XYZ file of C-alpha atoms in Angstrom:
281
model
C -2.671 9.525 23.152
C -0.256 6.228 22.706
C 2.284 6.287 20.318
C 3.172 3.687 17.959
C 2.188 2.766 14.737
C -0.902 0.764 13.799
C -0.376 -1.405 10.498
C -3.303 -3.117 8.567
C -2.089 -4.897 5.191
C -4.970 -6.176 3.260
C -3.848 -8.247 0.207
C -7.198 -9.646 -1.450
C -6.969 -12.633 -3.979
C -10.063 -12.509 -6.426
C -10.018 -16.193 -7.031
C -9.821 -17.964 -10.445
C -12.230 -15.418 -12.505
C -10.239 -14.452 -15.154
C -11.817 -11.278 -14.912
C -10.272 -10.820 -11.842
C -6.828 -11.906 -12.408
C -5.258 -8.638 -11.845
C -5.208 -9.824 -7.954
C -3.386 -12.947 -8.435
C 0.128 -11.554 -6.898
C -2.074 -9.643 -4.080
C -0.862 -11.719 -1.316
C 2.393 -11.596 -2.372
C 2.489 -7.734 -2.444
C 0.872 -7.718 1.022
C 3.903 -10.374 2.271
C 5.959 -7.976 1.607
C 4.722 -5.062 2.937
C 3.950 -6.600 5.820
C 7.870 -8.105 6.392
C 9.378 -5.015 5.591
C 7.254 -1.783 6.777
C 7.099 -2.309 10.526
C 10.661 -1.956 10.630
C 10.852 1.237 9.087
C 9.180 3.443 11.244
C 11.610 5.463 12.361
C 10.147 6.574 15.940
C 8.842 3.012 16.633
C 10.688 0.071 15.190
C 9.012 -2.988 14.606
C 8.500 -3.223 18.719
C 6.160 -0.335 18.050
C 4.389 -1.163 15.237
C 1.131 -3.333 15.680
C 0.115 -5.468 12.368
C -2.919 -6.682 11.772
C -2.173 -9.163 8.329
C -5.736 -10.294 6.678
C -5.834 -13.606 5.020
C -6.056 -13.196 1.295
C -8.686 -15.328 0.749
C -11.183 -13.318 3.625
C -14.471 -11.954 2.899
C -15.306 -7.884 3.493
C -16.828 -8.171 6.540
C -13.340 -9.838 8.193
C -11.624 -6.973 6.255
C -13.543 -3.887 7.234
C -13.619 -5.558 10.946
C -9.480 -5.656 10.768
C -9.942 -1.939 9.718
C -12.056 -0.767 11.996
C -11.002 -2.552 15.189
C -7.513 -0.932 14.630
C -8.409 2.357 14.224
C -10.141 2.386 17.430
C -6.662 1.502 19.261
C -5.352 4.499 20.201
C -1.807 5.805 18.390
C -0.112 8.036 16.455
C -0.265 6.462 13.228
C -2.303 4.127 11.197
C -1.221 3.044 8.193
C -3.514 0.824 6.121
C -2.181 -1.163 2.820
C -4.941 -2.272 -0.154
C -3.130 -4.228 -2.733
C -5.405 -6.365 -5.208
C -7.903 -5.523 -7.966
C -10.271 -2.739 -7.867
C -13.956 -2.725 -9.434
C -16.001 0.253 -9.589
C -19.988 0.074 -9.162
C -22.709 0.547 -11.764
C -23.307 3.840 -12.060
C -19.086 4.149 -11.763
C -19.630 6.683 -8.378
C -18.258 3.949 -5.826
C -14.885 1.659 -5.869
C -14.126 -1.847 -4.153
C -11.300 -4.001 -3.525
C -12.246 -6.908 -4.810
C -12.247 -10.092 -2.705
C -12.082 -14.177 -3.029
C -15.181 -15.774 -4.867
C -16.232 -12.784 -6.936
C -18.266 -13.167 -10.074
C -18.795 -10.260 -12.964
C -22.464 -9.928 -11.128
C -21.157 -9.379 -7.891
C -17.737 -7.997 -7.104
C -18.372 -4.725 -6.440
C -21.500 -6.293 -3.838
C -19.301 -8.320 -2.054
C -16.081 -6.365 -2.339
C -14.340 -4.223 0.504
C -15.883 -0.563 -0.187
C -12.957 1.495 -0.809
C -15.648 4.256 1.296
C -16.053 2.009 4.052
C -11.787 1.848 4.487
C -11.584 5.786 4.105
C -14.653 6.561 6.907
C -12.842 4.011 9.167
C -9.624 5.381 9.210
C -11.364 9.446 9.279
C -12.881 8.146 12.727
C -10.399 5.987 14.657
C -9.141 7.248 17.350
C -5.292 8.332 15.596
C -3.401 11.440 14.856
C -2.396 10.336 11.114
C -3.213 8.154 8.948
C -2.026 6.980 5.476
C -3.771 4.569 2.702
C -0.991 2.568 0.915
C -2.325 1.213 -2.660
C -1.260 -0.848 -4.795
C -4.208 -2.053 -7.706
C -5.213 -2.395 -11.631
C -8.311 -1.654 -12.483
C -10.123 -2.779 -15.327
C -11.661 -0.996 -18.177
C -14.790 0.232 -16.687
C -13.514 0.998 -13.725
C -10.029 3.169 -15.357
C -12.978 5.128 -17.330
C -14.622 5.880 -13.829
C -11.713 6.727 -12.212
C -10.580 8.609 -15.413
C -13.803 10.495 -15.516
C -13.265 11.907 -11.582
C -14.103 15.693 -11.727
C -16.901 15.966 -9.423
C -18.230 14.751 -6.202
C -20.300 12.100 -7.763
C -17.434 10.335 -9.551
C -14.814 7.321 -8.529
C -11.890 9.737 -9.638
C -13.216 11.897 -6.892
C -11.611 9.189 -4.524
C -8.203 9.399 -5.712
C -8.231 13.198 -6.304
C -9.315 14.408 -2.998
C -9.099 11.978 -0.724
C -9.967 12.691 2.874
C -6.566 10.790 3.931
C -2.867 10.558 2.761
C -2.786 8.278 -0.237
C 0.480 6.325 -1.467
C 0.790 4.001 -4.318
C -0.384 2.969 -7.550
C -3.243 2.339 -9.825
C -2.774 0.551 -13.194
C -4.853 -0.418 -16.186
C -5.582 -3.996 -16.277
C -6.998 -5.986 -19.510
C -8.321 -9.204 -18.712
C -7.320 -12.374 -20.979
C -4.006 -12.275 -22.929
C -3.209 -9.042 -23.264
C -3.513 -9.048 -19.312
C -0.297 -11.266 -19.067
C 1.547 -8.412 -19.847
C 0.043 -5.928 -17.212
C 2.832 -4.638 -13.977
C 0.043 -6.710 -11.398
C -0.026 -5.579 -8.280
C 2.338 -7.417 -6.022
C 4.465 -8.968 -9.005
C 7.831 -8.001 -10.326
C 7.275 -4.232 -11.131
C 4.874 -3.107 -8.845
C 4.728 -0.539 -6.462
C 4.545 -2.885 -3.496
C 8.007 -4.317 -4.901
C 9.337 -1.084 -5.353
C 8.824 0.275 -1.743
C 9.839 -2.682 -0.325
C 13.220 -2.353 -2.331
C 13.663 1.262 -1.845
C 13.109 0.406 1.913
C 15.422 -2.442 2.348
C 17.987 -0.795 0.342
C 17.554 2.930 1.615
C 18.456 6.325 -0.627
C 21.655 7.465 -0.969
C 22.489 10.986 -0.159
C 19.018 11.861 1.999
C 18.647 11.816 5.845
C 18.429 8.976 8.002
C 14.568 9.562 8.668
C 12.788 10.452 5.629
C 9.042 11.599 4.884
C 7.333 9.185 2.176
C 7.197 12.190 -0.158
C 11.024 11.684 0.376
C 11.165 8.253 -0.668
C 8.539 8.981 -3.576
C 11.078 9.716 -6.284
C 13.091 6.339 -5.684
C 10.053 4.459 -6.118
C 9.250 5.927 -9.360
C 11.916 5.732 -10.482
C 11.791 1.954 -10.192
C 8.513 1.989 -11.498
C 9.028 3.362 -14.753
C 12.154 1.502 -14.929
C 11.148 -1.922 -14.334
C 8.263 -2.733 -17.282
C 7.362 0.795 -19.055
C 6.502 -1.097 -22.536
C 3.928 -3.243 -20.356
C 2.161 -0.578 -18.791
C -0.202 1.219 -21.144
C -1.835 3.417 -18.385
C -1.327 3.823 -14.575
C -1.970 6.152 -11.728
C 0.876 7.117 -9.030
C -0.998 8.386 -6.129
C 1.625 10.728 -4.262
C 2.288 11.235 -0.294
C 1.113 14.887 0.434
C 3.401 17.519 2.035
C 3.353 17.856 5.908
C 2.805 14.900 8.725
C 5.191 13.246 10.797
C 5.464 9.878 9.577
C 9.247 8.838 8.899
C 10.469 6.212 7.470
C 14.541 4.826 8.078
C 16.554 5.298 5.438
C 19.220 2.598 5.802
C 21.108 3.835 3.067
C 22.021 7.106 5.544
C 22.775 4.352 7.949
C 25.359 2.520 5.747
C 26.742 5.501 4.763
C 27.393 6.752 8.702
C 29.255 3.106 9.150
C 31.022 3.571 6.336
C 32.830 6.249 8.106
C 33.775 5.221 10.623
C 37.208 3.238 11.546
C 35.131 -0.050 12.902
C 36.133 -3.701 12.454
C 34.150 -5.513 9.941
C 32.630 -7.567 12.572
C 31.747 -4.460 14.420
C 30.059 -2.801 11.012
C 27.916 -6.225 11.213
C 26.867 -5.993 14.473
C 25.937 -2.620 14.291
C 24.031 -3.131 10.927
C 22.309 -5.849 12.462
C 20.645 -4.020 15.393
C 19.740 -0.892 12.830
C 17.898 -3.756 10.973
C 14.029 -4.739 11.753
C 13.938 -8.270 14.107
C 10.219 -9.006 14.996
C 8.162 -10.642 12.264
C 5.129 -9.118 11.855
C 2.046 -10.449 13.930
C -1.406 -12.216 12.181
């Protein structure tokens, strides 16, 4: 099988529904991601790492068909990223990532199928995957997810998922009391947190480092950043096991540091530990 990593970041903008206004920093989560992850694979490097970046304003269809198409490249890894707003269905059994031009009556209709991602990424054609998350749900849909317990519920989704889940799923309040909500994306979330924890590395771990590794760092910025403004949120934690590192550049600093180099040296070799390829549309 190929090696390399296969990256899909999905940042979906819910347009100017109110309602939906938990996705309004969406695309700026997904930036990020996509700028900083492809670096930090530690067995690739950006030159391994394919990235598939969907425009926030796309429909499902141009979504699911980013989804799908990579997981049918062969590789090692696929790593798919979901930040935006999530809606639940009717009957609360079913969750969506809401997408641009959404209306109460619709959104979960016309939404990427949270289902649809998951079945993708169980059949493509690598040996692990992972499901980076970053979301607010609304009332309804934190009481469906809250209910979970069962086979029939959208809790079921983030309890036993049938791949590795990372991230974050907050409580969202539309209207006023929504301005204060950590949005997905924005200053606070957990897109912003792994991004700094990544450009900034952890102190006193290995160079290459498991996400459960890096888990604790990103908490810990989580809770630090807002905690009065977030009434109610979800972390979704890297399982045990895989073989998925990430560089820690912190280790890498550290290993400089120690060494009797010239400053312009220390540069040069910080510069070619650092990530140089943008990532692809």
């Amino acid at each position: 099988m190929a090696g390399g990593v296969d990256l899909v970041v999905i940042g979906a903008n819910g347009g100017p529904d109110r309602a939906f206004g938990g996705s309004a920093h969406a695309p700026q989560g997904a930036l990020q991601l996509a700028e900083v992850l492809p670096g930090m694979f530690f067995d690739t490097g950006a030159a391994g790492c394919r990235v598939s970046a969907v425009a926030p304003d796309a429909d499902a269809n141009a979504m699911l068909t980013a989804v799908r198409d990579t997981a049918q490249h062969p590789g090692r890894w696929l790593v798919v990223c979901l930040v935006g707003q999530l809606v639940a269905d009717p009957r609360g059994r079913r969750l969506a990532l809401v997408t641009a031009g959404s209306t109460g009556d619709n959104a979960y209709r016309r939404g990427l199928a949270w289902d649809w991602v998951v079945s993708a990424m169980v059949h493509g054609d690598h040996e692990e995957t992972l499901l980076i998350v970053d979301a607010v749900a609304d009332k309804d849909t934190w009481a469906a997810l809250e209910r979970g317990g069962g086979e029939d519920g959208a809790g079921e989704l983030l309890s036993y998922p049938r791949v590795p889940l990372w991230g974050r799923v907050g409580r969202f309040t539309p209207g006023r009391r929504g301005r204060d909500a950590v949005l997905p994306g924005d200053e606070g979330s957990f897109s912003q947190a792994l991004a700094t924890v990544l450009r900034h590395g952890v102190p006193g771990v290995p160079a290459a480092v498991a996400p459960l590794d890096l888990q604790p760092a990103v908490a810990a910025l989580l809770d630090g950043s807002r905690p009065s403004a977030a009434p109610g949120a979800r972390l979704l934690v890297p399982p045990h096991g895989g073989r998925l590192l990430m560089r820690n550049r912190a280790a890498v600093r550290g290993a400089l540091a120690g060494l009797s180099l010239s400053e312009e040296l220390l540069a040069v070799l910080w510069r070619e530990s650092a990530p140089t390829e943008p990532p692809s549309a």
